Tab-separated table of C-alpha atoms and ligand atoms in Angstrom:
chain	number	residue	atom	x	y	z
U	29	MET	CA	44.574	107.261	106.892
U	30	ARG	CA	46.663	109.101	109.490
U	31	ASN	CA	48.695	110.678	106.665
U	32	VAL	CA	45.592	112.336	105.232
U	33	TYR	CA	45.071	114.228	108.514
U	34	LEU	CA	48.714	115.119	108.694
U	35	VAL	CA	48.837	116.402	105.114
U	36	THR	CA	45.608	118.414	105.612
U	37	PHE	CA	47.088	119.925	108.769
U	38	PHE	CA	50.300	120.982	107.045
U	39	ILE	CA	48.454	122.439	104.068
U	40	ALA	CA	46.281	124.457	106.483
U	41	VAL	CA	49.359	125.757	108.316
U	42	LEU	CA	51.020	126.590	105.001
U	43	ILE	CA	48.021	128.552	103.728
U	44	VAL	CA	47.694	130.514	106.964
U	45	SER	CA	51.418	131.287	107.135
U	46	VAL	CA	51.565	132.464	103.529
U	47	PHE	CA	48.282	134.344	103.270
U	48	GLY	CA	46.996	134.687	106.808
U	49	LEU	CA	48.731	137.892	107.859
U	50	ARG	CA	48.618	139.778	104.610
U	51	GLY	CA	47.638	143.403	104.995
U	52	ARG	CA	48.193	143.404	108.758
U	53	HIS	CA	50.088	146.301	110.283
U	54	PHE	CA	52.681	145.527	112.909
U	55	THR	CA	53.860	148.086	115.410
U	56	GLN	CA	56.793	146.071	116.742
U	57	PRO	CA	59.937	145.344	114.746
U	58	PRO	CA	60.005	141.778	113.425
U	59	ILE	CA	61.653	139.051	115.450
U	60	GLU	CA	65.175	138.523	114.223
U	61	VAL	CA	65.822	134.854	113.662
U	62	PHE	CA	69.490	135.594	112.908
U	63	PRO	CA	70.460	138.443	115.244
U	64	GLU	CA	72.903	141.013	114.007
U	65	TRP	CA	75.424	140.481	116.822
U	66	ALA	CA	75.748	136.791	115.986
U	67	PHE	CA	75.539	137.088	112.205
U	68	PRO	CA	76.811	140.522	111.200
U	69	GLY	CA	75.337	141.572	107.918
U	70	MET	CA	73.896	144.765	106.543
U	71	LYS	CA	70.563	144.763	108.298
U	72	HIS	CA	71.526	147.522	110.700
U	73	GLN	CA	73.595	150.314	109.272
U	74	PRO	CA	74.733	153.478	110.943
U	75	LYS	CA	73.356	156.536	109.269
U	76	TYR	CA	72.927	160.200	109.935
U	77	LYS	CA	69.743	162.043	109.243
U	78	PRO	CA	69.970	165.620	107.914
U	79	GLN	CA	70.268	168.241	110.662
U	80	SER	CA	70.855	165.611	113.345
U	81	GLU	CA	73.623	165.555	115.918
U	82	SER	CA	76.904	163.806	115.216
U	83	LYS	CA	79.062	162.297	117.917
U	84	PHE	CA	81.861	161.740	115.449
U	85	PHE	CA	82.636	165.248	114.220
U	86	ALA	CA	84.110	167.733	116.669
U	87	ASP	CA	81.580	170.444	115.868
U	88	GLY	CA	78.711	168.012	116.521
U	89	ARG	CA	77.125	168.628	113.144
U	90	THR	CA	76.024	165.857	110.794
U	91	ASP	CA	75.768	168.184	107.794
U	92	ARG	CA	79.320	168.862	106.718
U	93	PRO	CA	80.253	172.307	105.462
U	94	ILE	CA	81.768	172.463	101.978
U	95	PRO	CA	85.574	172.630	102.283
U	96	ALA	CA	87.041	176.033	101.428
U	97	ASN	CA	87.903	176.739	97.769
U	98	THR	CA	85.905	173.799	96.419
U	99	VAL	CA	83.788	174.169	93.308
U	100	SER	CA	81.080	171.623	92.689
U	101	ARG	CA	81.676	169.926	89.341
U	102	THR	CA	78.109	170.545	88.250
U	103	GLU	CA	78.596	174.261	88.891
U	104	LEU	CA	81.725	174.410	86.802
U	105	ARG	CA	79.964	175.658	83.723
U	106	THR	CA	81.871	177.848	81.381
U	107	ASP	CA	79.558	177.802	78.374
U	108	ASP	CA	77.199	180.729	79.073
U	109	GLU	CA	75.282	180.204	75.850
U	110	LEU	CA	74.466	176.616	76.713
U	111	TYR	CA	73.824	176.987	80.431
U	112	LEU	CA	72.493	180.524	80.803
U	113	GLY	CA	71.104	181.361	77.381
U	114	LYS	CA	73.345	184.404	77.271
U	115	ALA	CA	75.426	185.787	74.446
U	116	ALA	CA	79.028	186.972	74.961
U	117	ASP	CA	77.870	190.564	75.644
U	118	GLY	CA	75.508	189.377	78.370
U	119	SER	CA	72.290	189.860	76.380
U	120	TRP	CA	69.796	187.029	75.805
U	121	LEU	CA	71.057	184.716	73.119
U	122	ARG	CA	69.208	184.816	69.822
U	123	GLY	CA	69.252	181.483	68.026
U	124	PHE	CA	70.876	178.386	69.511
U	125	PRO	CA	74.210	177.852	71.318
U	126	LYS	CA	77.109	176.838	69.097
U	127	SER	CA	77.475	173.556	70.966
U	128	ILE	CA	73.903	172.507	70.097
U	129	THR	CA	73.243	170.742	66.810
U	130	VAL	CA	69.891	171.862	65.474
U	131	ASP	CA	68.489	168.924	63.539
U	132	ALA	CA	65.443	166.698	63.221
U	133	GLN	CA	66.630	164.620	66.158
U	134	LEU	CA	66.672	167.670	68.444
U	135	MET	CA	63.195	168.579	67.220
U	136	ALA	CA	61.877	165.075	67.981
U	137	ARG	CA	63.393	165.233	71.450
U	138	GLY	CA	61.885	168.676	71.995
U	139	HIS	CA	58.458	167.456	70.894
U	140	GLU	CA	58.638	164.565	73.345
U	141	ARG	CA	59.866	166.655	76.291
U	142	PHE	CA	57.405	169.450	75.553
U	143	SER	CA	54.527	166.973	75.610
U	144	ILE	CA	55.616	165.786	79.036
U	145	TYR	CA	56.568	169.017	80.784
U	146	CYS	CA	54.888	171.921	79.042
U	147	ALA	CA	51.773	170.759	77.200
U	148	PRO	CA	49.752	170.161	80.408
U	149	CYS	CA	49.584	173.949	80.832
U	150	HIS	CA	50.598	175.456	77.501
U	151	GLY	CA	48.604	172.986	75.387
U	152	ALA	CA	49.772	170.736	72.554
U	153	LEU	CA	49.560	173.706	70.183
U	154	GLY	CA	51.228	176.141	72.586
U	155	ASP	CA	48.037	178.203	72.715
U	156	GLY	CA	47.721	178.076	76.510
U	157	ASN	CA	44.784	175.653	76.426
U	158	GLY	CA	46.321	172.744	78.279
U	159	ILE	CA	44.420	170.319	80.487
U	160	THR	CA	45.160	172.429	83.589
U	161	LYS	CA	42.910	175.147	82.218
U	162	GLN	CA	39.913	172.885	82.787
U	163	TYR	CA	40.922	172.705	86.426
U	164	GLY	CA	41.089	176.424	86.943
U	165	MET	CA	44.601	177.403	85.865
U	166	GLY	CA	43.641	180.217	83.540
U	167	ALA	CA	46.800	182.303	83.498
U	168	THR	CA	48.875	180.278	81.017
U	169	PRO	CA	49.794	182.507	78.077
U	170	THR	CA	49.717	181.527	74.425
U	171	TYR	CA	53.047	181.393	72.567
U	172	HIS	CA	51.397	182.971	69.563
U	173	ASP	CA	51.349	186.602	70.572
U	174	THR	CA	53.858	188.989	69.061
U	175	ARG	CA	55.956	189.417	72.197
U	176	LEU	CA	56.599	185.706	72.679
U	177	ARG	CA	57.177	185.182	68.981
U	178	GLU	CA	59.887	187.800	69.041
U	179	ILE	CA	61.412	187.025	72.436
U	180	ALA	CA	65.027	185.744	72.336
U	181	GLU	CA	65.592	181.999	72.604
U	182	GLY	CA	67.883	182.687	75.562
U	183	GLU	CA	65.064	184.333	77.495
U	184	ILE	CA	62.810	181.305	76.965
U	185	PHE	CA	65.710	179.208	78.237
U	186	ASN	CA	65.815	181.391	81.323
U	187	THR	CA	62.052	181.000	81.857
U	188	ILE	CA	62.330	177.209	81.711
U	189	THR	CA	65.323	177.261	84.064
U	190	HIS	CA	63.952	179.644	86.693
U	191	GLY	CA	60.213	179.724	86.022
U	192	LYS	CA	58.190	182.901	86.025
U	193	THR	CA	55.583	183.936	88.612
U	194	ASN	CA	53.004	181.105	88.340
U	195	MET	CA	55.266	178.880	86.279
U	196	LEU	CA	57.610	176.682	88.303
U	197	PRO	CA	61.310	176.286	87.454
U	198	TYR	CA	62.178	173.207	85.427
U	199	ALA	CA	65.945	173.182	86.000
U	200	ASP	CA	65.718	170.047	88.133
U	201	LYS	CA	63.605	168.144	85.604
U	202	VAL	CA	64.788	169.245	82.185
U	203	THR	CA	68.513	169.177	81.345
U	204	PRO	CA	70.046	172.210	79.572
U	205	HIS	CA	70.272	170.222	76.332
U	206	ASP	CA	66.605	169.243	76.583
U	207	ARG	CA	65.650	172.859	77.320
U	208	TRP	CA	67.122	173.855	73.967
U	209	ALA	CA	65.292	170.964	72.316
U	210	ILE	CA	62.029	172.224	73.818
U	211	ILE	CA	62.768	175.773	72.642
U	212	LEU	CA	63.281	174.477	69.121
U	213	TYR	CA	59.891	172.781	69.308
U	214	VAL	CA	58.250	175.923	70.735
U	215	ARG	CA	59.643	177.818	67.757
U	216	SER	CA	58.174	175.251	65.387
U	217	LEU	CA	54.763	175.588	67.067
U	218	GLN	CA	54.977	179.339	66.566
U	219	ARG	CA	55.957	178.922	62.931
U	220	ALA	CA	53.135	176.437	62.388
U	221	GLN	CA	50.545	179.024	63.426
U	222	ASN	CA	52.018	181.687	61.208
U	223	GLY	CA	53.127	179.747	58.170
U	224	THR	CA	52.833	181.079	54.662
U	225	VAL	CA	52.982	179.304	51.333
U	226	ALA	CA	56.585	180.459	51.070
U	227	ASP	CA	57.446	178.070	53.935
U	228	VAL	CA	56.348	175.066	51.859
U	229	PRO	CA	59.107	173.696	49.619
U	230	ALA	CA	58.284	174.378	45.968
U	231	ASP	CA	57.993	170.720	45.028
U	232	HIS	CA	55.423	170.105	47.785
U	233	ARG	CA	53.130	172.999	47.013
U	234	SER	CA	51.015	170.988	44.601
U	235	GLU	CA	49.983	168.799	47.572
U	236	LEU	CA	48.164	171.838	48.967
U	237	GLY	CA	46.269	172.295	45.747
U	238	LEU	CA	48.484	175.272	44.868
U	239	LYS	CA	50.394	175.891	41.693
K	598	HEC	C1	52.000	174.508	85.651
K	598	HEC	C2	51.726	175.129	84.389
K	598	HEC	C3	52.895	175.409	83.467
K	598	HEC	C4	53.787	174.514	82.948
K	598	HEC	C5	53.836	173.013	83.175
K	598	HEC	C6	54.672	175.265	82.119
K	598	HEC	N1	54.324	176.584	82.134
K	598	HEC	FE1	55.161	178.067	81.038
K	598	HEC	N2	53.941	179.407	81.896
K	598	HEC	C7	52.943	179.126	82.801
K	598	HEC	C8	52.345	180.361	83.269
K	598	HEC	C9	51.212	180.478	84.259
K	598	HEC	C10	53.039	181.406	82.621
K	598	HEC	C11	52.819	182.907	82.791
K	598	HEC	C12	53.852	183.439	83.763
K	598	HEC	C13	53.651	184.910	83.943
K	598	HEC	O1	54.227	185.660	83.139
K	598	HEC	O2	52.957	185.284	84.862
K	598	HEC	C14	54.014	180.767	81.751
K	598	HEC	C15	54.841	181.460	80.912
K	598	HEC	C16	55.684	180.884	79.993
K	598	HEC	C17	56.446	181.600	78.975
K	598	HEC	C18	56.409	183.097	78.743
K	598	HEC	C19	57.409	183.785	79.620
K	598	HEC	C20	57.416	185.262	79.355
K	598	HEC	O3	58.482	185.773	79.054
K	598	HEC	O4	56.360	185.883	79.498
K	598	HEC	C21	57.166	180.677	78.298
K	598	HEC	C22	58.097	180.933	77.128
K	598	HEC	C23	56.879	179.380	78.880
K	598	HEC	N3	55.970	179.537	79.904
K	598	HEC	C24	57.424	178.196	78.466
K	598	HEC	C25	57.217	176.978	79.112
K	598	HEC	C26	57.915	175.761	78.753
K	598	HEC	C27	58.913	175.633	77.637
K	598	HEC	C28	57.448	174.794	79.602
K	598	HEC	C29	57.893	173.356	79.687
K	598	HEC	C30	59.250	173.137	80.060
K	598	HEC	C31	56.457	175.405	80.455
K	598	HEC	N4	56.359	176.723	80.139
K	598	HEC	C32	55.735	174.718	81.419
K	598	HEC	C33	52.552	177.871	83.231
K	598	HEC	C34	53.229	176.701	82.946
């Protein structure tokens, strides 16, 4: 009989210790059962916060200046077509960089990335009627006006990279390769709105009810 009390007691303690303090906020650091000085581990690690003082460096700064004559590897970009959308003469590149393979795979990638990053404003059809319009963002242009249909691919690349007035830059979210994929998809959206029968391969025209 005594065991029944004992077991009930332990089950009660167990339930309270597992569930009892859930959701509580503690203002004090937790008690350390195994203190760091006795059991060195990785619980406490020295770290510097940005802009804070350093006692280690002679100039007292935590943020270290870049050593002279260093070039960040990510900045070492020699392919202007790929990374700037510029042709050899400095004008906006028309068409796609030589290092980009334009194929169905690139188109599929562009479709996917466009749906994530551009469609919320520019709309799935590129007509500027994305979901943000319903929330008051009215300034998104359609891709189907003459100017944007004729604009160089390189200039679209530049818009994605640096943004334009109300449009934020996407350089930190969309890689250069993906930017070209998106441009390819934008071009296909433009073609889709302005297609003619001549765009349909001859052996598929009958599917449209044409001869
Ligand atoms: C937050 C909404 C928003 C998103 C997301 C967005 N855009 Fe835009 N975009 C705009 C607005 C607003 C403008 C008009 C900028 C202006 O000219 O004032 C614009 C303009 C443009 C233009 C025309 C630039 C020109 O030369 O006039 C292109 C091309 C374009 N966007 C492509 C894209 C692509 C590609 C993406 C996805 C990577 C994208 N946008 C994502 C809002 C957006």
